[in-house]
Amino acid sequence: MKAIHFGAGNIGRGFIGLQLVKTGYEVCFVDVNSTVVDALKARHTYEVGYASEQGGRERVDGVTALNSLSEPDQVIAAIRDADVITTAVGPSLLSKIAPLIAEGLRQRDQQTPVYVIACENMIGGSKHLQAEVAKHQTVAENWYFPNAAVDRIVPLQHHEDPLYVEVEEFFEWVIETTGLPEAYPRIEGVTYVENIEPFIERKLFTVNTGHAIASYLGALFHKETIAESLTDPRIRRGVQTALYETGWLLLEKYGFNPVDHSAYIQKNMKRFENPRIHDEIIRVARSPIRKLSPSDRLVKPAKELMERGIEADGLARGIAAALTYFDPNDSESSELNAYITKYGIEDALNAYLKLSATDPLGSRIIEHYEAMQQQVNSIA
Ligand SMILES: NC(=O)c1ccc[n+]([C@@H]2O[C@H](COP(=O)([O-])OP(=O)(O)OC[C@H]3O[C@@H](n4cnc5c(N)ncnc54)[C@H](O)[C@@H]3O)[C@@H](O)[C@H]2O)c1
Ligand SMILES: O=P(O)(O)OC[C@@H](O)[C@@H](O)[C@H](O)[C@H](O)CO
């Protein structure tokens, strides 16, 4: 059994590759980072460490890697032979890897099924990748693209060994089975469900909404990590308020049990506070344009709540904080900041969030944004 995994980064090595190897796959990582690719090729093994009370490390053996920039033909050949293809490159890069995947799939023996699973933080990730592949190659009937949700906090890594990765112990990987044949491959640790929507929305609108707001409010109050942010009552309250709002939406949409969902929120607050994980604001806040897009963790739940006549003020405050965020090393943050400086907040709302300054959500965001601008000046 062979698996190709695009993106040998934190979640790629620290979760997806690990589970594939545990299942019995020979895993070939594909990446553009030559340090990581060369080390995987040379050693064929790496270690995953656990940031938990028990700690401990696991060895991940029998892996290899290819560089998609310098070895595209080898990547295509590897896709020809693969049973499963997974990705964890970031949602905006799926369009970049699609041509290579399309060419590899085109060259396959068309009788053998293949499963392509995007493990990205987005709703409908695999179907989005399928649409990107379809721009280059007609998608065959037995190329399956089941949507998935993946959850494990893997912070930025700062070790001498470029392959070692430290992760939290908790994980959840959910894959949608609707449309798959009976004999679809089972991956160790994966929960298979007929309908992924409640799972991806529960994860994205709790773990990622909470994380995002902790990071943007954290940046506003000059914090360095998520755990540090949550020690500040102003930020903690902001995160919890937003999570009770998204919780209300999830209860309305999917009929979750309120007691169970409250426990889910509290469990995630504990994960954010894990003292053994140094999760930097710059990682969690990365790519603010993506995070502020109408289909992502902040604006989508806020709009859906307001449409139901339910208050979303905590989300509006989190969105405003995201609009004040600035990291000069993050290209999306730089773009957004330059846009706001040039055209103003109302045009930015329109261009990136697809919201008007006059609609109820837009006007709440602007009120918070203006109050925060004063706050930025007073605490700077
Ligand atoms: N880190 C987490 O806690 C976590 C948890 C769940 C989901 N995710 C999701 O997983 C994805 C990856 O996140 P990450 O934290 O591992 O990021 P990362 O930056 O650590 O890893 C991304 C990897 O993709 C590689 N890459 C970039 N362009 C590529 C290309 N053209 N071809 C092949 N590889 C390429 C990068 O070199 C990098 O190694 C994102 O969608 C993220 O939302 C992350
Ligand atoms: O990866 P992003 O940029 O979509 O979001 C940053 C974090 O919220 C995210 O990586 C979480 O750590 C992860 O989703 C936990 O499962």
PDB file of C-alpha atoms in Angstrom, residues 62-184:
ATOM      1  CA  GLY A  62       9.830   3.592   6.107  1.00  0.00           C
ATOM      2  CA  VAL A  63       9.167   7.072   4.763  1.00  0.00           C
ATOM      3  CA  THR A  64      10.756   8.888   1.873  1.00  0.00           C
ATOM      4  CA  ALA A  65      10.284  12.183   0.038  1.00  0.00           C
ATOM      5  CA  LEU A  66      10.357  13.995  -3.300  1.00  0.00           C
ATOM      6  CA  ASN A  67      10.854  17.636  -4.143  1.00  0.00           C
ATOM      7  CA  SER A  68       8.001  18.806  -6.354  1.00  0.00           C
ATOM      8  CA  LEU A  69      10.087  21.681  -7.743  1.00  0.00           C
ATOM      9  CA  SER A  70      13.120  19.667  -8.865  1.00  0.00           C
ATOM     10  CA  GLU A  71      11.542  16.200  -9.251  1.00  0.00           C
ATOM     11  CA  PRO A  72       8.101  16.691 -10.842  1.00  0.00           C
ATOM     12  CA  ASP A  73       8.450  13.598 -13.067  1.00  0.00           C
ATOM     13  CA  GLN A  74       9.214  11.404 -10.060  1.00  0.00           C
ATOM     14  CA  VAL A  75       6.179  12.836  -8.256  1.00  0.00           C
ATOM     15  CA  ILE A  76       3.987  12.004 -11.259  1.00  0.00           C
ATOM     16  CA  ALA A  77       5.405   8.471 -11.328  1.00  0.00           C
ATOM     17  CA  ALA A  78       4.737   8.076  -7.589  1.00  0.00           C
ATOM     18  CA  ILE A  79       1.116   9.194  -8.044  1.00  0.00           C
ATOM     19  CA  ARG A  80       0.761   6.538 -10.784  1.00  0.00           C
ATOM     20  CA  ASP A  81       1.404   3.865  -8.139  1.00  0.00           C
ATOM     21  CA  ALA A  82      -0.354   5.381  -5.126  1.00  0.00           C
ATOM     22  CA  ASP A  83      -3.467   4.069  -3.398  1.00  0.00           C
ATOM     23  CA  VAL A  84      -4.041   7.179  -1.335  1.00  0.00           C
ATOM     24  CA  ILE A  85      -3.006  10.824  -1.865  1.00  0.00           C
ATOM     25  CA  THR A  86      -3.286  13.275   1.027  1.00  0.00           C
ATOM     26  CA  THR A  87      -2.445  16.963   1.336  1.00  0.00           C
ATOM     27  CA  ALA A  88      -1.645  19.422   4.135  1.00  0.00           C
ATOM     28  CA  VAL A  89      -0.121  22.383   2.304  1.00  0.00           C
ATOM     29  CA  GLY A  90      -2.605  25.144   3.174  1.00  0.00           C
ATOM     30  CA  PRO A  91      -5.897  25.872   1.348  1.00  0.00           C
ATOM     31  CA  SER A  92      -4.446  28.530  -0.963  1.00  0.00           C
ATOM     32  CA  LEU A  93      -1.795  26.129  -2.283  1.00  0.00           C
ATOM     33  CA  LEU A  94      -4.210  23.416  -3.464  1.00  0.00           C
ATOM     34  CA  SER A  95      -4.463  25.133  -6.845  1.00  0.00           C
ATOM     35  CA  LYS A  96      -0.640  25.052  -7.093  1.00  0.00           C
ATOM     36  CA  ILE A  97      -0.321  21.296  -6.516  1.00  0.00           C
ATOM     37  CA  ALA A  98      -3.370  20.396  -8.632  1.00  0.00           C
ATOM     38  CA  PRO A  99      -1.562  20.294 -12.035  1.00  0.00           C
ATOM     39  CA  LEU A 100       0.949  17.725 -10.777  1.00  0.00           C
ATOM     40  CA  ILE A 101      -1.769  15.615  -9.161  1.00  0.00           C
ATOM     41  CA  ALA A 102      -3.854  15.831 -12.349  1.00  0.00           C
ATOM     42  CA  GLU A 103      -0.951  14.626 -14.502  1.00  0.00           C
ATOM     43  CA  GLY A 104      -0.137  11.760 -12.114  1.00  0.00           C
ATOM     44  CA  LEU A 105      -3.779  10.683 -12.039  1.00  0.00           C
ATOM     45  CA  ARG A 106      -4.018  10.871 -15.844  1.00  0.00           C
ATOM     46  CA  GLN A 107      -1.139   8.431 -16.191  1.00  0.00           C
ATOM     47  CA  ARG A 108      -2.643   5.819 -13.831  1.00  0.00           C
ATOM     48  CA  ASP A 109      -4.111   2.487 -14.778  1.00  0.00           C
ATOM     49  CA  GLN A 110      -7.698   3.686 -14.874  1.00  0.00           C
ATOM     50  CA  GLN A 111      -9.106   0.443 -13.383  1.00  0.00           C
ATOM     51  CA  THR A 112      -7.491   1.040  -9.982  1.00  0.00           C
ATOM     52  CA  PRO A 113      -9.298   3.393  -7.611  1.00  0.00           C
ATOM     53  CA  VAL A 114      -7.465   6.194  -5.845  1.00  0.00           C
ATOM     54  CA  TYR A 115      -8.500   8.314  -2.865  1.00  0.00           C
ATOM     55  CA  VAL A 116      -7.431  11.968  -2.681  1.00  0.00           C
ATOM     56  CA  ILE A 117      -7.977  13.580   0.729  1.00  0.00           C
ATOM     57  CA  ALA A 118      -7.261  17.252   1.439  1.00  0.00           C
ATOM     58  CA  CYS A 119      -6.438  17.597   5.151  1.00  0.00           C
ATOM     59  CA  GLU A 120      -6.722  21.374   5.293  1.00  0.00           C
ATOM     60  CA  ASN A 121      -8.660  23.697   7.587  1.00  0.00           C
ATOM     61  CA  MET A 122     -11.466  24.472   5.189  1.00  0.00           C
ATOM     62  CA  ILE A 123     -14.993  23.384   4.415  1.00  0.00           C
ATOM     63  CA  GLY A 124     -15.099  21.108   1.365  1.00  0.00           C
ATOM     64  CA  GLY A 125     -11.311  20.853   0.980  1.00  0.00           C
ATOM     65  CA  SER A 126     -11.163  17.642  -1.078  1.00  0.00           C
ATOM     66  CA  LYS A 127     -13.999  18.730  -3.376  1.00  0.00           C
ATOM     67  CA  HIS A 128     -12.176  22.021  -3.877  1.00  0.00           C
ATOM     68  CA  LEU A 129      -9.038  20.094  -4.822  1.00  0.00           C
ATOM     69  CA  GLN A 130     -11.121  17.943  -7.168  1.00  0.00           C
ATOM     70  CA  ALA A 131     -12.372  21.109  -8.892  1.00  0.00           C
ATOM     71  CA  GLU A 132      -8.772  22.348  -9.209  1.00  0.00           C
ATOM     72  CA  VAL A 133      -7.674  18.994 -10.694  1.00  0.00           C
ATOM     73  CA  ALA A 134     -10.638  19.137 -13.087  1.00  0.00           C
ATOM     74  CA  LYS A 135      -9.212  22.365 -14.563  1.00  0.00           C
ATOM     75  CA  HIS A 136      -6.336  20.234 -15.934  1.00  0.00           C
ATOM     76  CA  GLN A 137      -7.807  16.772 -16.407  1.00  0.00           C
ATOM     77  CA  THR A 138     -11.242  15.199 -16.673  1.00  0.00           C
ATOM     78  CA  VAL A 139     -11.850  13.491 -13.342  1.00  0.00           C
ATOM     79  CA  ALA A 140     -12.395   9.733 -13.741  1.00  0.00           C
ATOM     80  CA  GLU A 141     -15.165   7.891 -11.917  1.00  0.00           C
ATOM     81  CA  ASN A 142     -12.876   5.960  -9.609  1.00  0.00           C
ATOM     82  CA  TRP A 143     -10.833   8.951  -8.460  1.00  0.00           C
ATOM     83  CA  TYR A 144     -12.494   9.683  -5.110  1.00  0.00           C
ATOM     84  CA  PHE A 145     -12.134  13.007  -3.284  1.00  0.00           C
ATOM     85  CA  PRO A 146     -13.833  12.560   0.133  1.00  0.00           C
ATOM     86  CA  ASN A 147     -13.979  15.689   2.288  1.00  0.00           C
ATOM     87  CA  ALA A 148     -12.211  15.542   5.636  1.00  0.00           C
ATOM     88  CA  ALA A 149     -11.683  17.395   8.920  1.00  0.00           C
ATOM     89  CA  VAL A 150      -8.375  17.176  10.781  1.00  0.00           C
ATOM     90  CA  ASP A 151      -7.676  18.327  14.303  1.00  0.00           C
ATOM     91  CA  ARG A 152      -4.387  18.284  16.205  1.00  0.00           C
ATOM     92  CA  ILE A 153      -2.521  21.365  17.409  1.00  0.00           C
ATOM     93  CA  VAL A 154       0.990  21.340  15.987  1.00  0.00           C
ATOM     94  CA  PRO A 155       2.867  24.586  16.719  1.00  0.00           C
ATOM     95  CA  LEU A 156       5.838  26.033  14.833  1.00  0.00           C
ATOM     96  CA  GLN A 157       8.852  23.803  15.463  1.00  0.00           C
ATOM     97  CA  HIS A 158      12.244  25.084  16.586  1.00  0.00           C
ATOM     98  CA  HIS A 159      14.497  22.015  16.899  1.00  0.00           C
ATOM     99  CA  GLU A 160      17.977  21.257  15.678  1.00  0.00           C
ATOM    100  CA  ASP A 161      16.586  18.180  13.908  1.00  0.00           C
ATOM    101  CA  PRO A 162      14.498  19.505  10.983  1.00  0.00           C
ATOM    102  CA  LEU A 163      12.312  16.374  11.016  1.00  0.00           C
ATOM    103  CA  TYR A 164      11.462  16.139  14.719  1.00  0.00           C
ATOM    104  CA  VAL A 165       7.963  17.401  15.413  1.00  0.00           C
ATOM    105  CA  GLU A 166       6.244  17.894  18.754  1.00  0.00           C
ATOM    106  CA  VAL A 167       2.471  17.641  18.850  1.00  0.00           C
ATOM    107  CA  GLU A 168      -0.366  17.616  21.366  1.00  0.00           C
ATOM    108  CA  GLU A 169      -1.643  14.141  22.210  1.00  0.00           C
ATOM    109  CA  PHE A 170      -5.256  14.808  21.144  1.00  0.00           C
ATOM    110  CA  PHE A 171      -6.236  14.186  17.536  1.00  0.00           C
ATOM    111  CA  GLU A 172      -9.339  13.806  15.411  1.00  0.00           C
ATOM    112  CA  TRP A 173      -9.463  12.939  11.698  1.00  0.00           C
ATOM    113  CA  VAL A 174     -12.908  12.572  10.147  1.00  0.00           C
ATOM    114  CA  ILE A 175     -13.547  11.458   6.546  1.00  0.00           C
ATOM    115  CA  GLU A 176     -16.854  11.497   4.670  1.00  0.00           C
ATOM    116  CA  THR A 177     -17.866   8.163   3.143  1.00  0.00           C
ATOM    117  CA  THR A 178     -20.840   9.191   1.007  1.00  0.00           C
ATOM    118  CA  GLY A 179     -20.037   8.322  -2.600  1.00  0.00           C
ATOM    119  CA  LEU A 180     -17.184   5.950  -1.705  1.00  0.00           C
ATOM    120  CA  PRO A 181     -17.232   2.279  -2.735  1.00  0.00           C
ATOM    121  CA  GLU A 182     -17.626  -0.409  -0.008  1.00  0.00           C
ATOM    122  CA  ALA A 183     -13.934  -1.266  -0.119  1.00  0.00           C
ATOM    123  CA  TYR A 184     -12.610   2.229   0.634  1.00  0.00           C
TER     124      TYR A 184
END
